[in-house]
XYZ file of C-alpha atoms in Angstrom:
489
model
C 7.393 2.376 21.296
C 10.790 5.362 21.225
C 9.317 8.324 22.366
C 8.638 6.779 26.354
C 12.729 6.688 26.146
C 13.901 9.699 24.505
C 15.574 11.920 27.073
C 12.683 14.780 28.024
C 14.105 17.538 27.133
C 15.197 16.871 24.320
C 11.338 15.422 23.099
C 10.516 18.722 24.116
C 12.157 20.871 22.164
C 11.511 19.043 18.696
C 7.453 19.096 19.878
C 8.368 23.378 21.077
C 10.118 23.334 17.225
C 7.877 21.419 15.170
C 5.013 23.827 16.346
C 7.184 26.512 14.866
C 8.307 25.345 11.890
C 4.141 24.807 11.371
C 2.593 27.650 13.140
C 5.043 30.263 13.957
C 4.284 31.380 16.963
C 3.759 29.798 19.784
C 1.931 30.311 23.262
C 4.110 29.660 26.175
C 1.771 28.769 28.758
C -0.354 26.352 26.190
C 2.719 24.541 25.209
C 3.933 24.178 29.327
C 0.834 22.874 30.161
C 0.438 20.130 27.149
C 4.366 19.468 28.291
C 3.084 18.549 31.497
C 6.512 21.598 32.782
C 6.984 25.048 33.474
C 6.600 28.136 31.367
C 9.826 29.227 32.166
C 10.716 25.398 31.584
C 9.380 25.606 28.154
C 11.302 29.361 27.882
C 14.734 27.475 28.766
C 13.823 25.109 25.657
C 13.681 27.248 23.132
C 16.057 29.081 24.142
C 18.291 26.024 24.168
C 16.882 25.002 20.863
C 17.101 28.742 19.574
C 21.581 29.001 20.693
C 20.760 24.846 18.367
C 20.102 25.989 15.199
C 20.551 30.159 15.347
C 21.732 29.395 11.583
C 18.613 27.838 10.230
C 16.441 30.454 11.941
C 15.366 33.911 9.925
C 14.108 35.846 13.462
C 12.747 34.950 16.415
C 11.713 37.304 19.749
C 9.127 37.106 22.354
C 6.138 38.810 23.377
C 4.611 37.992 26.743
C 3.218 34.421 26.227
C 4.176 34.553 22.420
C 7.563 33.224 21.176
C 7.574 33.836 17.511
C 10.311 31.993 15.545
C 10.674 32.093 11.599
C 12.740 29.525 10.179
C 14.630 30.914 7.111
C 14.070 29.286 3.767
C 14.533 26.227 1.835
C 14.997 24.564 5.442
C 13.425 21.381 5.699
C 12.041 20.264 9.339
C 13.560 16.857 8.870
C 17.199 18.546 9.119
C 16.156 20.285 12.006
C 14.255 17.401 13.940
C 17.102 14.902 12.674
C 20.226 17.723 14.841
C 17.450 18.048 17.909
C 17.086 14.587 18.390
C 20.831 13.840 16.982
C 21.056 14.580 21.235
C 19.667 11.987 22.955
C 22.103 9.100 24.384
C 18.989 7.262 23.930
C 19.049 7.508 20.021
C 23.105 6.948 19.413
C 23.464 4.503 21.875
C 20.750 2.104 19.918
C 22.621 3.294 16.622
C 25.688 1.762 18.330
C 23.833 -1.308 19.306
C 23.242 -2.408 15.705
C 26.740 -1.583 14.739
C 27.767 -3.777 16.348
C 29.237 -1.171 19.543
C 28.174 -1.990 22.620
C 31.442 -2.689 24.722
C 30.356 0.086 27.554
C 34.941 1.586 27.090
C 34.389 2.042 23.488
C 31.007 3.468 24.182
C 32.512 6.353 27.061
C 35.486 6.390 23.744
C 33.245 7.817 21.381
C 30.692 9.207 23.249
C 33.745 11.421 25.944
C 31.374 10.548 28.826
C 32.556 8.359 31.832
C 31.508 4.720 32.726
C 28.602 5.052 34.958
C 26.474 7.304 32.340
C 27.082 5.108 29.895
C 26.152 2.278 32.627
C 22.872 4.522 33.293
C 22.168 4.820 29.306
C 22.997 1.214 28.385
C 20.542 0.076 31.422
C 17.956 2.545 29.153
C 18.691 0.947 25.828
C 18.169 -3.049 27.799
C 14.579 -1.601 29.357
C 13.389 -1.017 26.144
C 13.841 -4.203 24.950
C 12.944 -5.771 27.521
C 9.616 -3.789 27.807
C 9.224 -5.401 24.194
C 9.964 -8.690 25.141
C 13.111 -9.027 23.153
C 15.049 -9.888 26.100
C 14.962 -14.031 26.161
C 16.851 -15.946 28.672
C 20.063 -13.472 29.003
C 19.928 -12.680 25.035
C 18.378 -9.994 23.115
C 16.297 -11.795 20.409
C 14.542 -9.307 17.716
C 12.234 -10.148 14.710
C 13.573 -8.980 11.617
C 10.979 -7.061 10.822
C 10.812 -5.493 14.136
C 14.473 -4.114 13.813
C 14.165 -3.094 9.930
C 11.272 -1.225 11.060
C 14.006 0.556 14.545
C 16.519 1.091 12.067
C 14.209 3.469 9.576
C 13.030 4.901 13.041
C 16.849 5.891 13.503
C 17.174 7.270 9.571
C 13.926 9.534 10.786
C 14.716 11.057 14.088
C 18.720 10.491 13.808
C 19.947 10.306 9.892
C 21.472 6.936 10.622
C 23.314 5.796 7.565
C 24.367 1.770 8.788
C 23.515 0.093 5.615
C 23.426 2.947 2.922
C 24.115 1.973 -0.217
C 25.394 4.860 -2.350
C 25.195 2.012 -6.000
C 24.274 4.594 -9.036
C 22.558 1.301 -10.473
C 21.112 0.420 -6.611
C 19.126 4.275 -6.563
C 18.278 4.462 -9.978
C 15.968 1.222 -9.371
C 14.483 2.257 -5.769
C 13.798 5.719 -7.892
C 12.252 3.481 -10.855
C 10.460 1.623 -8.820
C 8.665 4.669 -7.244
C 7.704 6.044 -10.443
C 6.335 2.724 -11.357
C 4.326 2.707 -8.292
C 3.492 6.389 -8.516
C 2.472 6.527 -12.647
C 0.446 3.495 -12.425
C -1.844 4.138 -8.451
C -3.978 7.465 -9.626
C -0.253 9.502 -10.221
C 0.063 9.175 -6.831
C 3.020 11.871 -5.555
C 5.549 10.844 -2.839
C 7.102 14.078 -1.195
C 10.624 13.566 -1.547
C 10.961 13.011 2.314
C 8.663 10.061 2.132
C 11.056 8.348 -1.489
C 13.825 8.898 0.739
C 12.019 6.577 3.064
C 11.039 3.887 1.053
C 14.548 3.915 -1.099
C 16.690 3.434 2.595
C 13.803 0.768 3.756
C 15.215 -1.187 0.672
C 19.029 -0.466 1.377
C 18.273 -1.617 4.701
C 17.199 -4.709 3.357
C 19.960 -5.663 0.713
C 22.536 -4.807 3.488
C 20.216 -8.027 5.670
C 18.935 -9.887 3.151
C 21.166 -12.739 4.907
C 19.258 -12.151 7.832
C 15.696 -13.920 6.967
C 12.276 -12.257 7.225
C 9.146 -13.302 7.099
C 6.200 -12.632 7.953
C 2.073 -14.581 9.395
C 0.333 -16.958 6.341
C -2.576 -14.395 7.662
C -0.593 -10.921 6.536
C 1.297 -12.283 3.439
C -3.041 -13.431 2.587
C -4.027 -9.997 3.293
C -1.046 -8.028 1.408
C -1.552 -10.012 -1.897
C -5.142 -8.890 -2.124
C -4.067 -5.367 -2.023
C -4.052 -3.289 -5.627
C -0.791 -1.298 -3.778
C 1.146 -4.514 -3.583
C -0.137 -6.044 -6.734
C 1.954 -2.735 -7.925
C 5.079 -3.220 -6.120
C 5.002 -7.040 -6.686
C 5.390 -6.354 -10.149
C 7.600 -3.703 -9.847
C 10.285 -5.238 -8.160
C 10.144 -8.039 -10.961
C 11.188 -5.716 -13.666
C 13.841 -4.731 -11.012
C 15.089 -8.156 -10.042
C 18.253 -7.742 -11.919
C 19.340 -5.241 -9.689
C 17.536 -5.954 -6.219
C 19.042 -8.588 -5.176
C 16.676 -9.480 -2.517
C 14.559 -11.939 -0.739
C 12.148 -13.713 -1.908
C 9.243 -12.057 1.066
C 11.301 -9.128 0.697
C 8.357 -8.532 -1.480
C 6.083 -8.028 1.624
C 8.450 -5.490 3.651
C 8.464 -3.386 1.288
C 4.299 -3.408 0.080
C 4.549 -2.034 4.333
C 7.423 0.582 3.532
C 4.733 2.244 0.410
C 1.979 1.735 2.619
C 2.755 3.558 5.684
C 3.940 6.457 3.613
C 1.870 9.172 3.246
C 1.411 10.555 -0.770
C -1.154 13.096 -2.481
C -2.161 12.618 -5.749
C -2.100 15.333 -9.343
C -5.541 16.789 -7.729
C -8.544 15.484 -6.156
C -10.148 13.686 -8.667
C -7.728 10.737 -8.869
C -6.958 11.687 -5.147
C -10.720 10.075 -3.979
C -10.705 7.894 -6.755
C -6.919 6.296 -5.195
C -8.543 6.849 -1.487
C -12.195 4.953 -2.133
C -10.384 2.160 -3.253
C -8.028 1.657 -0.817
C -10.707 2.301 1.639
C -12.685 -0.406 0.671
C -9.363 -3.234 0.468
C -8.965 -2.054 4.071
C -11.782 -1.520 5.757
C -15.079 -1.902 3.906
C -13.992 -6.161 2.812
C -13.585 -6.615 6.960
C -16.638 -6.479 8.724
C -14.076 -6.314 11.846
C -12.805 -3.269 10.787
C -16.286 -1.626 9.912
C -16.584 -2.633 13.042
C -14.909 -0.790 14.817
C -15.514 2.436 13.119
C -19.396 2.084 13.944
C -18.297 1.382 17.858
C -15.865 4.643 17.993
C -19.050 6.721 15.979
C -21.350 4.726 19.448
C -19.258 4.819 22.122
C -17.743 8.482 21.716
C -21.684 10.040 20.026
C -19.487 11.657 16.683
C -21.750 11.638 13.587
C -18.880 11.549 11.513
C -17.799 8.135 10.553
C -19.046 9.192 6.716
C -17.321 12.079 6.389
C -14.273 11.897 4.231
C -11.888 13.513 7.262
C -12.668 11.314 9.035
C -11.810 8.050 6.937
C -9.155 9.273 5.559
C -7.733 9.461 9.515
C -9.339 6.367 9.820
C -7.644 4.221 6.994
C -4.467 6.231 7.374
C -3.867 4.443 11.366
C -5.190 1.132 10.169
C -3.728 0.761 7.517
C -0.087 0.875 9.596
C -1.220 -2.009 11.341
C -0.578 -4.677 8.969
C 1.957 -6.583 9.493
C 2.077 -5.416 13.078
C 4.565 -2.961 12.088
C 2.964 0.210 13.710
C 4.388 0.046 16.860
C 7.739 1.731 15.613
C 7.282 4.237 12.460
C 8.435 7.712 13.317
C 6.178 11.027 13.444
C 5.665 13.803 13.737
C 4.917 14.414 17.811
C 1.076 14.756 18.230
C -0.278 16.338 22.143
C -3.801 16.691 23.427
C -5.797 19.444 24.188
C -8.092 18.008 27.452
C -11.216 18.046 25.734
C -9.322 16.292 22.493
C -7.560 14.131 26.058
C -11.213 13.026 27.010
C -11.634 12.098 23.233
C -8.429 9.580 23.492
C -9.624 7.936 26.490
C -12.773 7.112 24.739
C -10.675 5.878 21.576
C -8.298 3.793 23.739
C -10.597 1.302 25.586
C -12.533 0.986 22.301
C -8.823 0.075 20.746
C -8.452 -2.450 23.656
C -11.572 -3.797 23.772
C -12.040 -4.870 20.652
C -8.227 -5.951 19.595
C -9.307 -8.733 23.336
C -12.064 -9.385 21.637
C -11.233 -10.553 18.014
C -8.415 -11.955 19.940
C -5.647 -9.425 17.619
C -1.737 -9.307 18.071
C -1.161 -5.043 17.373
C 0.626 -3.234 18.938
C -0.046 0.630 18.879
C 2.058 3.599 18.913
C 0.409 5.909 21.267
C 1.123 8.976 19.412
C -0.448 7.753 15.629
C -3.138 7.057 18.450
C -3.056 10.754 19.408
C -2.701 12.112 15.710
C -5.935 10.111 14.831
C -7.244 11.379 17.973
C -6.388 15.220 16.110
C -7.707 14.197 12.856
C -11.233 12.911 13.729
C -11.707 16.181 16.797
C -11.013 18.524 14.032
C -14.259 16.705 12.309
C -16.591 17.078 14.974
C -16.356 21.172 14.419
C -19.476 21.770 12.258
C -19.080 22.536 8.486
C -19.857 26.344 8.199
C -21.514 28.326 5.254
C -19.265 31.172 1.327
C -17.027 33.703 -2.971
C -16.059 34.327 -5.980
C -13.005 34.248 -7.735
C -10.505 31.648 -8.320
C -9.680 29.674 -5.545
C -6.213 28.241 -4.652
C -5.610 25.341 -1.682
C -1.209 25.153 -1.230
C -0.234 22.602 1.578
C 2.656 19.886 1.611
C 0.210 18.257 3.762
C -2.242 15.463 1.939
C -4.473 15.487 4.824
C -4.645 19.340 5.561
C -4.952 19.678 0.999
C -8.790 17.779 1.964
C -9.415 19.716 5.410
C -8.705 22.904 4.357
C -10.948 22.364 0.972
C -13.568 20.675 3.031
C -13.121 23.990 5.133
C -13.506 26.982 2.471
C -16.731 24.559 0.703
C -18.635 25.859 4.089
C -17.373 29.715 3.430
C -17.593 29.685 -0.493
C -20.999 30.171 -3.018
C -21.222 27.980 -4.958
C -20.399 29.572 -8.212
C -16.691 29.903 -6.848
C -14.737 26.649 -6.884
C -11.601 25.515 -5.519
C -9.136 24.236 -8.089
C -9.102 21.097 -7.682
C -4.712 20.692 -8.685
C -3.286 20.099 -5.357
C -0.305 22.644 -4.856
C 2.252 21.460 -2.322
C 4.530 24.596 -2.748
C 3.357 28.511 -4.072
C 6.075 28.079 -6.261
C 3.994 25.674 -8.196
C 1.023 27.586 -9.171
C 0.943 28.313 -13.044
C 1.903 32.250 -14.419
C -1.328 34.749 -13.383
C -1.592 36.194 -16.889
C -3.129 32.432 -17.889
C -6.293 33.261 -15.315
C -8.452 35.720 -16.350
C -10.138 36.493 -12.681
C -7.863 37.121 -9.613
C -6.248 34.571 -7.670
C -7.071 33.891 -3.752
C -4.300 31.264 -3.005
C -4.465 29.869 0.389
C -1.246 28.957 1.680
C -0.372 26.705 4.666
C 1.943 28.691 7.483
C 4.619 26.417 6.962
C 5.327 26.633 3.178
C 4.476 29.672 2.542
C 7.060 32.164 0.805
C 6.917 36.289 0.521
C 6.699 37.752 -2.694
C 3.924 35.608 -4.432
C 1.240 38.677 -3.538
C 0.776 40.472 -6.649
C -2.413 42.825 -8.038
C -4.583 39.900 -8.873
C -2.955 37.268 -6.778
C -3.716 37.341 -3.039
C -2.153 35.220 -0.434
C -3.977 34.041 3.044
C -1.332 32.137 5.748
C -3.868 29.600 7.236
C -2.866 26.926 9.752
C -5.000 24.416 11.720
C -4.526 26.692 14.610
C -8.050 28.826 14.826
C -8.898 28.130 11.198
C -12.642 29.317 11.491
C -11.524 32.594 13.313
C -8.041 33.118 10.464
C -11.217 32.701 7.323
C -13.474 34.452 9.205
C -11.437 37.168 9.075
C -9.688 36.939 5.363
C -12.886 36.278 3.725
C -14.478 39.407 5.559
C -11.285 41.824 4.735
C -11.433 40.531 1.474
C -15.361 41.163 1.129
C -16.287 37.969 0.264
C -18.233 36.894 2.831
C -21.660 35.759 3.295
C -24.733 37.137 4.674
C -24.516 35.057 7.948
C -22.091 32.919 9.834
C -22.811 30.693 12.610
C -19.702 28.614 13.088
C -20.257 25.979 15.516
C -17.830 23.524 17.478
C -18.609 19.678 19.377
């Protein structure tokens, strides 16, 4: 994993930035506890982050144990994190290595640092290679699939520009391939940043077409059974005159689509998409069904048939394909003490399951933590609910489902949640098209001022204290049920 080699101060700043982007406020004591440092260290990190990102920040203030930062509208989280990750010597030196620059004096001149500092950073890079078994007989030998996945991680972390292709035909071919998959697979919708990831992956494949890539027969056979693979293969056939790729690149490009997050045009299509993919990845594989049963049995979770559990599990296990999970970049997930207890249990289950079936899977610890946080949310028992038309706005597919399922517990049968998936407030139709009032529950990270009107009430929500937020909002809007008693795990 790359995460454990990134400098700790940079790791902390990225985590704080991600949390503030999502929630706009952070508890300094809680952050210090999660990051295993003192509160003055967190305050220093926050002040340093504000100094680095001052032109991206609308407002900031410190109140006792809380720090509030509001980023300017239109700023992407990736822009912020790439700037912060870009300060990592480890990531920069790793990128230099893949550009063929690893001479100590050349690195010293490029970075304006001493040779002793260069030697220390190079040793960290070599330790990373050694941990992943790439150092063999004093040579560095990295499988092509791992190389491409590391390069894509660098693209996400520091906006690495290697193999970037500005040819209009190539760009158009990538766009048409993505559009082909979106149109033909339950009207999927890949967010702009996910499309960019797929496009950069294809550019890397084109730039490295003289470096053979290969997959095991078992992995290829498994991929070929998936409807997504068939669509990718058909889409690539249509673009064969523009995308000159290796024969086995079809499996690599399948892995790009397979690992990306997406939504669909509405909840009905999302359910159909999910049912097909879940059946192909989980239901048709006894050992994966066994894994869900073991998680249920050993953790005493009763939510394995819960839609959110299934979706979280699918999102986690589909990246096992080709053993490609290890370097997947993702937002940083840290665990509370209760979540940590569940995490230790899940890790033990995963290792026992892997050993029993003699599987070669390298876990990405951050993705395991993400999975644990997701299934821990499902241990909240559904509550009990509102007239008027209700909308959910979030650019994250998991949160779309989670917020909707939470709301179902609060609203009565007379009310419906609009099935259309909205990623931003400006996607909502004009209110004159609606006879009734609109209540819009909007993820804090995509909230914008100016959308509240006499007929439209926008309520900010986030994963933190969701029950408390919903209770307070529903009470203030006079929509509460007679009785509401939330239960927690």
